[in-house]
PDB file of C-alpha atoms in Angstrom:
ATOM      1  CA  MET P   1       0.000   0.000   0.000  1.00  0.00           C
ATOM      2  CA  GLY P   2       1.277   3.440  -0.954  1.00  0.00           C
ATOM      3  CA  ARG P   3       0.601   6.599   0.979  1.00  0.00           C
ATOM      4  CA  PHE P   4      -3.106   7.433   0.959  1.00  0.00           C
ATOM      5  CA  ILE P   5      -4.178  10.837  -0.357  1.00  0.00           C
ATOM      6  CA  GLU P   6      -7.750  11.841   0.471  1.00  0.00           C
ATOM      7  CA  ILE P   7      -9.460  13.664  -2.383  1.00  0.00           C
ATOM      8  CA  VAL P   8     -12.533  15.687  -1.480  1.00  0.00           C
ATOM      9  CA  GLU P   9     -14.757  15.852  -4.560  1.00  0.00           C
ATOM     10  CA  VAL P  10     -16.176  19.357  -5.052  1.00  0.00           C
ATOM     11  CA  ALA P  11     -17.776  19.207  -8.513  1.00  0.00           C
ATOM     12  CA  PRO P  12     -21.443  19.200  -7.380  1.00  0.00           C
ATOM     13  CA  ARG P  13     -20.840  22.543  -5.664  1.00  0.00           C
ATOM     14  CA  ASP P  14     -17.736  24.401  -6.817  1.00  0.00           C
ATOM     15  CA  GLY P  15     -17.867  22.624 -10.148  1.00  0.00           C
ATOM     16  CA  LEU P  16     -21.416  23.609 -11.051  1.00  0.00           C
ATOM     17  CA  GLN P  17     -21.731  27.070  -9.505  1.00  0.00           C
ATOM     18  CA  ASN P  18     -20.084  28.873 -12.416  1.00  0.00           C
ATOM     19  CA  GLU P  19     -21.818  26.990 -15.233  1.00  0.00           C
ATOM     20  CA  LYS P  20     -24.338  28.662 -17.553  1.00  0.00           C
ATOM     21  CA  VAL P  21     -26.547  25.575 -17.561  1.00  0.00           C
ATOM     22  CA  ILE P  22     -28.556  25.277 -14.359  1.00  0.00           C
ATOM     23  CA  LEU P  23     -29.158  21.662 -13.346  1.00  0.00           C
ATOM     24  CA  GLY P  24     -32.113  20.629 -11.232  1.00  0.00           C
ATOM     25  CA  PRO P  25     -31.786  18.983  -7.807  1.00  0.00           C
ATOM     26  CA  ASP P  26     -32.538  15.544  -9.270  1.00  0.00           C
ATOM     27  CA  ILE P  27     -29.594  15.677 -11.694  1.00  0.00           C
ATOM     28  CA  ARG P  28     -27.290  17.082  -9.005  1.00  0.00           C
ATOM     29  CA  ALA P  29     -28.235  14.284  -6.599  1.00  0.00           C
ATOM     30  CA  GLU P  30     -27.559  11.740  -9.350  1.00  0.00           C
ATOM     31  CA  PHE P  31     -24.189  13.436  -9.913  1.00  0.00           C
ATOM     32  CA  VAL P  32     -23.310  12.885  -6.244  1.00  0.00           C
ATOM     33  CA  ARG P  33     -24.348   9.223  -6.435  1.00  0.00           C
ATOM     34  CA  ARG P  34     -22.216   8.638  -9.552  1.00  0.00           C
ATOM     35  CA  LEU P  35     -19.199  10.277  -7.935  1.00  0.00           C
ATOM     36  CA  GLU P  36     -19.610   8.194  -4.807  1.00  0.00           C
ATOM     37  CA  ALA P  37     -19.838   5.061  -6.970  1.00  0.00           C
ATOM     38  CA  ALA P  38     -16.513   6.167  -8.491  1.00  0.00           C
ATOM     39  CA  GLY P  39     -14.922   6.284  -5.048  1.00  0.00           C
ATOM     40  CA  ALA P  40     -15.709   9.665  -3.469  1.00  0.00           C
ATOM     41  CA  ARG P  41     -16.065   9.368   0.293  1.00  0.00           C
ATOM     42  CA  ARG P  42     -16.178  13.077   1.091  1.00  0.00           C
ATOM     43  CA  ILE P  43     -18.080  15.183  -1.381  1.00  0.00           C
ATOM     44  CA  GLU P  44     -19.136  18.824  -1.455  1.00  0.00           C
ATOM     45  CA  ALA P  45     -22.739  18.169  -2.387  1.00  0.00           C
ATOM     46  CA  VAL P  46     -24.527  21.498  -1.922  1.00  0.00           C
ATOM     47  CA  SER P  47     -24.163  25.169  -1.087  1.00  0.00           C
ATOM     48  CA  PHE P  48     -26.551  27.047   1.178  1.00  0.00           C
ATOM     49  CA  VAL P  49     -26.426  30.387  -0.599  1.00  0.00           C
ATOM     50  CA  HIS P  50     -29.273  32.588  -1.786  1.00  0.00           C
ATOM     51  CA  PRO P  51     -30.421  31.438  -5.247  1.00  0.00           C
ATOM     52  CA  LYS P  52     -30.633  35.089  -6.296  1.00  0.00           C
ATOM     53  CA  TYR P  53     -26.824  35.212  -6.248  1.00  0.00           C
ATOM     54  CA  VAL P  54     -25.973  31.639  -7.244  1.00  0.00           C
ATOM     55  CA  PRO P  55     -28.989  30.132  -9.041  1.00  0.00           C
ATOM     56  CA  GLN P  56     -26.976  27.014  -9.893  1.00  0.00           C
ATOM     57  CA  MET P  57     -27.112  26.064  -6.199  1.00  0.00           C
ATOM     58  CA  ALA P  58     -30.887  26.473  -5.714  1.00  0.00           C
ATOM     59  CA  GLY P  59     -32.659  23.536  -4.109  1.00  0.00           C
ATOM     60  CA  ALA P  60     -29.926  22.407  -1.717  1.00  0.00           C
ATOM     61  CA  GLU P  61     -32.555  20.957   0.622  1.00  0.00           C
ATOM     62  CA  GLU P  62     -34.033  18.891  -2.225  1.00  0.00           C
ATOM     63  CA  VAL P  63     -30.604  17.557  -3.193  1.00  0.00           C
ATOM     64  CA  MET P  64     -29.898  16.422   0.352  1.00  0.00           C
ATOM     65  CA  ALA P  65     -33.369  14.895   0.725  1.00  0.00           C
ATOM     66  CA  ALA P  66     -32.555  12.686  -2.273  1.00  0.00           C
ATOM     67  CA  LEU P  67     -29.326  11.448  -0.641  1.00  0.00           C
ATOM     68  CA  PRO P  68     -30.140   9.116   2.254  1.00  0.00           C
ATOM     69  CA  TYR P  69     -27.470   8.530   4.868  1.00  0.00           C
ATOM     70  CA  GLU P  70     -24.749   6.035   3.983  1.00  0.00           C
ATOM     71  CA  ALA P  71     -22.083   4.927   6.417  1.00  0.00           C
ATOM     72  CA  GLY P  72     -18.593   5.928   5.425  1.00  0.00           C
ATOM     73  CA  ARG P  73     -19.778   8.855   3.292  1.00  0.00           C
ATOM     74  CA  SER P  74     -19.634  12.533   4.204  1.00  0.00           C
ATOM     75  CA  ARG P  75     -21.836  14.949   2.260  1.00  0.00           C
ATOM     76  CA  ILE P  76     -20.603  18.499   2.781  1.00  0.00           C
ATOM     77  CA  GLY P  77     -22.656  21.679   2.599  1.00  0.00           C
ATOM     78  CA  LEU P  78     -20.980  25.050   2.061  1.00  0.00           C
ATOM     79  CA  ALA P  79     -22.131  28.063   4.082  1.00  0.00           C
ATOM     80  CA  LEU P  80     -21.075  31.689   3.705  1.00  0.00           C
ATOM     81  CA  ASN P  81     -22.749  33.002   6.860  1.00  0.00           C
ATOM     82  CA  GLY P  82     -24.908  32.162   9.846  1.00  0.00           C
ATOM     83  CA  LYS P  83     -28.081  31.976   7.769  1.00  0.00           C
ATOM     84  CA  GLY P  84     -26.494  29.443   5.466  1.00  0.00           C
ATOM     85  CA  TYR P  85     -25.285  27.440   8.450  1.00  0.00           C
ATOM     86  CA  ASP P  86     -28.790  27.397   9.948  1.00  0.00           C
ATOM     87  CA  ARG P  87     -30.185  26.145   6.633  1.00  0.00           C
ATOM     88  CA  ALA P  88     -27.573  23.397   6.599  1.00  0.00           C
ATOM     89  CA  LEU P  89     -28.651  22.240  10.064  1.00  0.00           C
ATOM     90  CA  GLY P  90     -32.131  21.625   8.671  1.00  0.00           C
ATOM     91  CA  THR P  91     -30.772  18.997   6.285  1.00  0.00           C
ATOM     92  CA  ALA P  92     -28.880  15.717   6.514  1.00  0.00           C
ATOM     93  CA  VAL P  93     -25.429  17.124   5.673  1.00  0.00           C
ATOM     94  CA  ASP P  94     -22.645  15.352   7.510  1.00  0.00           C
ATOM     95  CA  GLU P  95     -20.315  18.346   7.484  1.00  0.00           C
ATOM     96  CA  VAL P  96     -20.624  22.107   7.087  1.00  0.00           C
ATOM     97  CA  ASN P  97     -17.753  23.958   5.474  1.00  0.00           C
ATOM     98  CA  VAL P  98     -17.730  27.683   6.216  1.00  0.00           C
ATOM     99  CA  SER P  99     -16.047  29.850   3.600  1.00  0.00           C
ATOM    100  CA  LEU P 100     -13.903  32.779   4.740  1.00  0.00           C
ATOM    101  CA  SER P 101     -11.696  35.105   2.735  1.00  0.00           C
ATOM    102  CA  VAL P 102      -8.118  36.018   3.577  1.00  0.00           C
ATOM    103  CA  SER P 103      -8.493  39.192   1.514  1.00  0.00           C
ATOM    104  CA  GLU P 104     -10.757  42.105   2.365  1.00  0.00           C
ATOM    105  CA  GLY P 105     -11.699  42.854  -1.240  1.00  0.00           C
ATOM    106  CA  PHE P 106     -12.997  39.372  -1.964  1.00  0.00           C
ATOM    107  CA  GLY P 107     -14.621  39.019   1.461  1.00  0.00           C
ATOM    108  CA  VAL P 108     -16.670  42.160   0.971  1.00  0.00           C
ATOM    109  CA  LYS P 109     -17.553  41.261  -2.624  1.00  0.00           C
ATOM    110  CA  ASN P 110     -18.389  37.621  -1.917  1.00  0.00           C
ATOM    111  CA  GLN P 111     -19.959  37.813   1.544  1.00  0.00           C
ATOM    112  CA  GLY P 112     -20.311  41.464   2.441  1.00  0.00           C
ATOM    113  CA  LEU P 113     -17.907  40.943   5.340  1.00  0.00           C
ATOM    114  CA  THR P 114     -14.324  41.959   6.077  1.00  0.00           C
ATOM    115  CA  PRO P 115     -11.931  39.250   7.349  1.00  0.00           C
ATOM    116  CA  ASP P 116     -12.439  40.433  10.951  1.00  0.00           C
ATOM    117  CA  GLN P 117     -16.219  40.277  10.514  1.00  0.00           C
ATOM    118  CA  GLN P 118     -15.944  36.804   9.029  1.00  0.00           C
ATOM    119  CA  ILE P 119     -13.913  35.612  12.021  1.00  0.00           C
ATOM    120  CA  GLN P 120     -16.637  36.973  14.294  1.00  0.00           C
ATOM    121  CA  MET P 121     -19.280  35.206  12.208  1.00  0.00           C
ATOM    122  CA  LEU P 122     -17.406  31.917  12.447  1.00  0.00           C
ATOM    123  CA  SER P 123     -16.931  32.295  16.197  1.00  0.00           C
ATOM    124  CA  GLU P 124     -20.712  32.663  16.604  1.00  0.00           C
ATOM    125  CA  ILE P 125     -21.269  29.503  14.566  1.00  0.00           C
ATOM    126  CA  VAL P 126     -18.702  27.625  16.658  1.00  0.00           C
ATOM    127  CA  ALA P 127     -20.350  28.816  19.884  1.00  0.00           C
ATOM    128  CA  GLY P 128     -23.798  27.776  18.667  1.00  0.00           C
ATOM    129  CA  ARG P 129     -22.482  24.390  17.635  1.00  0.00           C
ATOM    130  CA  ALA P 130     -20.902  23.886  21.071  1.00  0.00           C
ATOM    131  CA  ASN P 131     -24.219  24.699  22.741  1.00  0.00           C
ATOM    132  CA  ALA P 132     -26.017  22.196  20.513  1.00  0.00           C
ATOM    133  CA  GLU P 133     -23.478  19.486  21.326  1.00  0.00           C
ATOM    134  CA  GLY P 134     -23.852  20.259  25.016  1.00  0.00           C
ATOM    135  CA  SER P 135     -27.601  19.721  24.798  1.00  0.00           C
ATOM    136  CA  GLY P 136     -27.093  16.305  23.264  1.00  0.00           C
ATOM    137  CA  GLU P 137     -28.217  17.288  19.761  1.00  0.00           C
ATOM    138  CA  GLY P 138     -26.526  15.658  16.807  1.00  0.00           C
ATOM    139  CA  VAL P 139     -24.718  18.300  14.756  1.00  0.00           C
ATOM    140  CA  PRO P 140     -22.612  17.998  11.614  1.00  0.00           C
ATOM    141  CA  SER P 141     -18.857  18.402  11.821  1.00  0.00           C
ATOM    142  CA  LEU P 142     -17.421  21.811  10.984  1.00  0.00           C
ATOM    143  CA  SER P 143     -14.530  22.876   8.756  1.00  0.00           C
ATOM    144  CA  ALA P 144     -13.423  26.125   7.161  1.00  0.00           C
ATOM    145  CA  THR P 145     -12.039  27.101   3.772  1.00  0.00           C
ATOM    146  CA  LEU P 146      -9.888  30.206   3.431  1.00  0.00           C
ATOM    147  CA  SER P 147     -10.250  31.643  -0.068  1.00  0.00           C
ATOM    148  CA  CYS P 148      -7.767  33.804  -2.001  1.00  0.00           C
ATOM    149  CA  VAL P 149      -4.770  32.415  -0.096  1.00  0.00           C
ATOM    150  CA  TRP P 150      -2.490  32.893  -3.112  1.00  0.00           C
ATOM    151  CA  GLY P 151      -4.064  35.974  -4.645  1.00  0.00           C
ATOM    152  CA  CYS P 152      -7.182  38.134  -4.775  1.00  0.00           C
ATOM    153  CA  PRO P 153      -8.859  39.503  -7.939  1.00  0.00           C
ATOM    154  CA  PHE P 154      -9.425  42.814  -6.139  1.00  0.00           C
ATOM    155  CA  ASP P 155      -6.510  43.189  -3.697  1.00  0.00           C
ATOM    156  CA  GLY P 156      -3.747  41.450  -5.651  1.00  0.00           C
ATOM    157  CA  GLU P 157      -0.995  39.534  -3.874  1.00  0.00           C
ATOM    158  CA  ILE P 158      -1.692  37.981  -0.476  1.00  0.00           C
ATOM    159  CA  SER P 159       1.142  37.895   2.037  1.00  0.00           C
ATOM    160  CA  VAL P 160       2.228  34.983   4.184  1.00  0.00           C
ATOM    161  CA  ASP P 161       1.361  37.058   7.261  1.00  0.00           C
ATOM    162  CA  GLN P 162      -2.234  37.515   6.066  1.00  0.00           C
ATOM    163  CA  VAL P 163      -2.564  33.762   5.649  1.00  0.00           C
ATOM    164  CA  THR P 164      -1.022  32.799   8.986  1.00  0.00           C
ATOM    165  CA  ASP P 165      -3.121  35.395  10.803  1.00  0.00           C
ATOM    166  CA  MET P 166      -6.363  33.864   9.489  1.00  0.00           C
ATOM    167  CA  VAL P 167      -5.216  30.276   9.934  1.00  0.00           C
ATOM    168  CA  GLY P 168      -4.156  30.960  13.501  1.00  0.00           C
ATOM    169  CA  ARG P 169      -7.418  32.681  14.436  1.00  0.00           C
ATOM    170  CA  VAL P 170      -9.513  29.869  12.946  1.00  0.00           C
ATOM    171  CA  ALA P 171      -7.360  27.179  14.577  1.00  0.00           C
ATOM    172  CA  GLU P 172      -7.824  28.821  17.975  1.00  0.00           C
ATOM    173  CA  MET P 173     -11.553  28.067  17.681  1.00  0.00           C
ATOM    174  CA  GLY P 174     -10.787  24.351  17.680  1.00  0.00           C
ATOM    175  CA  LEU P 175     -11.691  23.465  14.086  1.00  0.00           C
ATOM    176  CA  LYS P 176     -10.161  20.148  13.047  1.00  0.00           C
ATOM    177  CA  GLU P 177      -9.630  21.014   9.382  1.00  0.00           C
ATOM    178  CA  ILE P 178      -8.756  24.203   7.507  1.00  0.00           C
ATOM    179  CA  ALA P 179      -8.602  24.345   3.721  1.00  0.00           C
ATOM    180  CA  LEU P 180      -6.334  26.778   1.885  1.00  0.00           C
ATOM    181  CA  ALA P 181      -7.820  27.737  -1.480  1.00  0.00           C
ATOM    182  CA  ASP P 182      -6.233  29.189  -4.606  1.00  0.00           C
ATOM    183  CA  THR P 183      -9.523  30.742  -5.670  1.00  0.00           C
ATOM    184  CA  ILE P 184      -8.294  32.416  -8.854  1.00  0.00           C
ATOM    185  CA  GLY P 185      -5.611  29.924  -9.862  1.00  0.00           C
ATOM    186  CA  VAL P 186      -2.507  32.077  -9.423  1.00  0.00           C
ATOM    187  CA  ALA P 187      -0.404  29.877  -7.127  1.00  0.00           C
ATOM    188  CA  ASP P 188       2.918  28.329  -8.081  1.00  0.00           C
ATOM    189  CA  PRO P 189       4.589  25.284  -6.482  1.00  0.00           C
ATOM    190  CA  TRP P 190       7.171  27.343  -4.584  1.00  0.00           C
ATOM    191  CA  SER P 191       4.599  29.639  -2.982  1.00  0.00           C
ATOM    192  CA  VAL P 192       2.522  26.570  -2.129  1.00  0.00           C
ATOM    193  CA  THR P 193       5.432  25.140  -0.157  1.00  0.00           C
ATOM    194  CA  GLN P 194       6.045  28.472   1.535  1.00  0.00           C
ATOM    195  CA  LYS P 195       2.473  29.059   2.658  1.00  0.00           C
ATOM    196  CA  VAL P 196       1.811  25.458   3.662  1.00  0.00           C
ATOM    197  CA  GLU P 197       4.892  25.445   5.887  1.00  0.00           C
ATOM    198  CA  ALA P 198       3.916  28.785   7.433  1.00  0.00           C
ATOM    199  CA  ALA P 199       0.285  27.750   7.971  1.00  0.00           C
ATOM    200  CA  ARG P 200       1.271  24.488   9.622  1.00  0.00           C
ATOM    201  CA  LYS P 201       3.171  26.392  12.336  1.00  0.00           C
ATOM    202  CA  VAL P 202      -0.016  28.143  13.509  1.00  0.00           C
ATOM    203  CA  ALA P 203      -2.646  25.477  12.717  1.00  0.00           C
ATOM    204  CA  ASN P 204      -2.364  23.743  16.110  1.00  0.00           C
ATOM    205  CA  ASP P 205      -4.003  20.322  15.723  1.00  0.00           C
ATOM    206  CA  ALA P 206      -6.038  21.254  12.654  1.00  0.00           C
ATOM    207  CA  LYS P 207      -5.394  19.297   9.458  1.00  0.00           C
ATOM    208  CA  LEU P 208      -4.650  21.372   6.376  1.00  0.00           C
ATOM    209  CA  ARG P 209      -6.465  20.746   3.104  1.00  0.00           C
ATOM    210  CA  LEU P 210      -5.592  22.314  -0.254  1.00  0.00           C
ATOM    211  CA  HIS P 211      -7.951  23.525  -2.993  1.00  0.00           C
ATOM    212  CA  PHE P 212      -6.412  24.407  -6.347  1.00  0.00           C
ATOM    213  CA  HIS P 213      -7.833  25.845  -9.528  1.00  0.00           C
ATOM    214  CA  ASP P 214      -6.123  25.051 -12.803  1.00  0.00           C
ATOM    215  CA  THR P 215      -6.828  28.462 -14.322  1.00  0.00           C
ATOM    216  CA  ARG P 216      -3.214  28.973 -15.409  1.00  0.00           C
ATOM    217  CA  ASN P 217      -2.249  25.316 -15.839  1.00  0.00           C
ATOM    218  CA  THR P 218      -0.438  25.000 -12.501  1.00  0.00           C
ATOM    219  CA  GLY P 219      -3.027  22.971 -10.565  1.00  0.00           C
ATOM    220  CA  LEU P 220      -1.311  19.600 -10.756  1.00  0.00           C
ATOM    221  CA  ALA P 221       2.136  21.067 -10.059  1.00  0.00           C
ATOM    222  CA  ASN P 222       0.698  22.842  -7.023  1.00  0.00           C
ATOM    223  CA  ALA P 223      -0.908  19.614  -5.802  1.00  0.00           C
ATOM    224  CA  TYR P 224       2.475  17.890  -6.132  1.00  0.00           C
ATOM    225  CA  ALA P 225       4.113  20.639  -4.077  1.00  0.00           C
ATOM    226  CA  GLY P 226       1.458  20.322  -1.396  1.00  0.00           C
ATOM    227  CA  ILE P 227       1.862  16.558  -1.159  1.00  0.00           C
ATOM    228  CA  GLU P 228       5.641  16.889  -0.989  1.00  0.00           C
ATOM    229  CA  ALA P 229       5.104  19.373   1.855  1.00  0.00           C
ATOM    230  CA  GLY P 230       3.151  16.730   3.763  1.00  0.00           C
ATOM    231  CA  ILE P 231      -0.444  17.503   2.843  1.00  0.00           C
ATOM    232  CA  ASP P 232      -2.714  14.443   2.665  1.00  0.00           C
ATOM    233  CA  ILE P 233      -6.064  16.065   1.745  1.00  0.00           C
ATOM    234  CA  LEU P 234      -6.794  17.780  -1.563  1.00  0.00           C
ATOM    235  CA  ASP P 235      -9.947  19.079  -3.225  1.00  0.00           C
ATOM    236  CA  ALA P 236     -10.646  18.302  -6.870  1.00  0.00           C
ATOM    237  CA  SER P 237     -13.555  18.582  -9.306  1.00  0.00           C
ATOM    238  CA  VAL P 238     -14.350  15.843 -11.790  1.00  0.00           C
ATOM    239  CA  GLY P 239     -13.822  17.006 -15.355  1.00  0.00           C
ATOM    240  CA  GLY P 240     -12.016  20.110 -14.125  1.00  0.00           C
ATOM    241  CA  ILE P 241     -15.311  22.016 -14.126  1.00  0.00           C
ATOM    242  CA  GLY P 242     -15.881  25.002 -11.909  1.00  0.00           C
ATOM    243  CA  GLY P 243     -14.865  28.447 -10.855  1.00  0.00           C
ATOM    244  CA  CYS P 244     -16.151  31.287  -8.713  1.00  0.00           C
ATOM    245  CA  PRO P 245     -18.911  33.621  -9.961  1.00  0.00           C
ATOM    246  CA  PHE P 246     -17.600  36.400  -7.711  1.00  0.00           C
ATOM    247  CA  ALA P 247     -13.962  36.221  -8.841  1.00  0.00           C
ATOM    248  CA  PRO P 248     -13.304  37.491 -12.371  1.00  0.00           C
ATOM    249  CA  GLY P 249     -11.402  34.947 -14.457  1.00  0.00           C
ATOM    250  CA  ALA P 250     -11.537  32.208 -11.807  1.00  0.00           C
ATOM    251  CA  THR P 251     -12.148  29.281 -14.144  1.00  0.00           C
ATOM    252  CA  GLY P 252     -11.442  25.618 -13.855  1.00  0.00           C
ATOM    253  CA  ASN P 253     -10.728  23.418 -10.867  1.00  0.00           C
ATOM    254  CA  LEU P 254      -8.053  20.761 -10.757  1.00  0.00           C
ATOM    255  CA  ALA P 255      -9.675  17.735 -12.462  1.00  0.00           C
ATOM    256  CA  THR P 256     -10.194  14.787 -10.130  1.00  0.00           C
ATOM    257  CA  GLU P 257      -9.369  12.224 -12.809  1.00  0.00           C
ATOM    258  CA  ASP P 258      -6.141  14.041 -13.745  1.00  0.00           C
ATOM    259  CA  LEU P 259      -5.051  14.138 -10.110  1.00  0.00           C
ATOM    260  CA  VAL P 260      -5.992  10.493  -9.515  1.00  0.00           C
ATOM    261  CA  TYR P 261      -4.097   9.417 -12.649  1.00  0.00           C
ATOM    262  CA  ALA P 262      -0.929  11.201 -11.528  1.00  0.00           C
ATOM    263  CA  LEU P 263      -1.180   9.873  -7.981  1.00  0.00           C
ATOM    264  CA  HIS P 264      -1.813   6.289  -9.054  1.00  0.00           C
ATOM    265  CA  ARG P 265       1.128   6.456 -11.450  1.00  0.00           C
ATOM    266  CA  GLY P 266       3.234   7.682  -8.531  1.00  0.00           C
ATOM    267  CA  GLY P 267       2.249   4.763  -6.318  1.00  0.00           C
ATOM    268  CA  PHE P 268      -0.223   6.622  -4.100  1.00  0.00           C
ATOM    269  CA  GLU P 269      -3.633   5.289  -3.039  1.00  0.00           C
ATOM    270  CA  THR P 270      -6.850   7.316  -3.440  1.00  0.00           C
ATOM    271  CA  GLY P 271      -9.753   4.865  -3.326  1.00  0.00           C
ATOM    272  CA  TYR P 272     -11.035   6.158  -6.685  1.00  0.00           C
ATOM    273  CA  ASN P 273     -11.790   4.161  -9.825  1.00  0.00           C
ATOM    274  CA  LEU P 274     -10.266   6.051 -12.735  1.00  0.00           C
ATOM    275  CA  ASP P 275     -12.518   4.545 -15.409  1.00  0.00           C
ATOM    276  CA  ALA P 276     -15.623   5.495 -13.427  1.00  0.00           C
ATOM    277  CA  LEU P 277     -14.296   9.027 -12.919  1.00  0.00           C
ATOM    278  CA  ILE P 278     -13.718   9.514 -16.637  1.00  0.00           C
ATOM    279  CA  GLU P 279     -17.187   8.160 -17.411  1.00  0.00           C
ATOM    280  CA  THR P 280     -18.735  10.518 -14.838  1.00  0.00           C
ATOM    281  CA  ALA P 281     -16.808  13.494 -16.210  1.00  0.00           C
ATOM    282  CA  GLN P 282     -18.128  12.780 -19.691  1.00  0.00           C
ATOM    283  CA  TRP P 283     -21.652  12.257 -18.317  1.00  0.00           C
ATOM    284  CA  ILE P 284     -21.739  15.653 -16.619  1.00  0.00           C
ATOM    285  CA  GLY P 285     -20.325  17.257 -19.766  1.00  0.00           C
ATOM    286  CA  LEU P 286     -23.364  16.024 -21.686  1.00  0.00           C
ATOM    287  CA  HIS P 287     -25.661  17.671 -19.131  1.00  0.00           C
ATOM    288  CA  LEU P 288     -23.665  20.914 -19.291  1.00  0.00           C
ATOM    289  CA  ASP P 289     -23.734  20.939 -23.108  1.00  0.00           C
ATOM    290  CA  HIS P 290     -19.962  21.178 -23.456  1.00  0.00           C
ATOM    291  CA  ALA P 291     -16.889  19.003 -23.188  1.00  0.00           C
ATOM    292  CA  VAL P 292     -15.222  19.197 -19.798  1.00  0.00           C
ATOM    293  CA  PRO P 293     -11.665  20.616 -19.680  1.00  0.00           C
ATOM    294  CA  GLY P 294     -10.012  17.737 -17.816  1.00  0.00           C
ATOM    295  CA  ALA P 295      -7.183  16.091 -19.772  1.00  0.00           C
ATOM    296  CA  LEU P 296      -7.988  12.454 -18.949  1.00  0.00           C
ATOM    297  CA  SER P 297     -11.582  12.897 -20.087  1.00  0.00           C
ATOM    298  CA  ARG P 298     -10.235  13.740 -23.557  1.00  0.00           C
ATOM    299  CA  ALA P 299      -7.033  11.691 -23.795  1.00  0.00           C
ATOM    300  CA  GLY P 300      -8.023   8.680 -21.713  1.00  0.00           C
ATOM    301  CA  LYS P 301      -5.732   6.839 -19.341  1.00  0.00           C
ATOM    302  CA  TRP P 302      -2.554   5.071 -20.409  1.00  0.00           C
ATOM    303  CA  LEU P 303      -2.345   1.318 -19.942  1.00  0.00           C
ATOM    304  CA  ALA P 304      -4.719  -0.732 -17.838  1.00  0.00           C
TER     305      ALA P 304
END
C-alpha cells in the first residue's frame, strides 16, 4: 500500500456554480451518487447560498433529501454566513464547510464581510455548535475554507502574514480542518510550499487541506508541491469544471481524474476508480452541453 491521499470531490458545488446551464436537484443528486460510486467518500454536495446570487445552487434541501445517509460517506454543505449554516442544520449534511476570505476585497464582494467580521461570524457559529453538542443534539462536523490564499482579484498579492493570521485565528476556535484555497488559480509550487509550511506552524491540531484551480495550468504542479510538503487532503472537481462567480477569471478546478491518474502512477492510493471518474466526467459534460476541460476525459488513461 502506498501513501493514501484523500481527495474531497467538489464538482457538485464548486464545479457547477459557475456553469451557464442550471441543473435541477434531481440531476445534481444523481451526480453525487455517480461520484460516490466512483470512489468519493467526502463530497461537497450542496451550497446554502441565496439562489438570487448563485442560481446554480438552488434547491440544496431537495438535493440532500434525495441522498439518504450512507455509512462511510460525508456529504458536505458550504455556508457563507450564519443563515447558510442554519439552513444546513435543517438537512442531513454530515459536514458544514464555512467559507472565509483572507483578503478584504474578496470578502466584501463575496460575503459582504471583512476578514475580521468573518472571524466573528465563524466564532458565533462555533459557539452555537458547542451549545447544541452540550444539549445532546446531533450536529454535523465543521470545517473552514480560506479563499484567495495565493491571490485576490481585487486586492492582488496575499502575504504569508495575512494567511497565517487567518489560519491561527480559525485554529484557535478548535476546528479540526482548515482548507487553503487558490480561488483564482494564481499559485505556483514554490509559494505553495512556503504558505503550507507557514500555515502548519499556527494550525495547532487542525489538518490542512488544499484547494487548487487550474486556471493557469499549474493545478497539478501545485498539488504535487502540497503533497511533498506533507499535505494528505486535496480538493478536486471531476472534469475540471468550476470556478467562482464572484472572482473574475476564476475558471477551472483541478480535475479529479487528472489528479488520480498522476497519484496512481506515482504509487499513491486514493480509493477512486479512474474509469468510473472519466465516465462521470463525460456524463456531466453532456448535461452541461460542453466538453469538460479535464485532460484524462479527452485523452483517456494510459495502460490498464
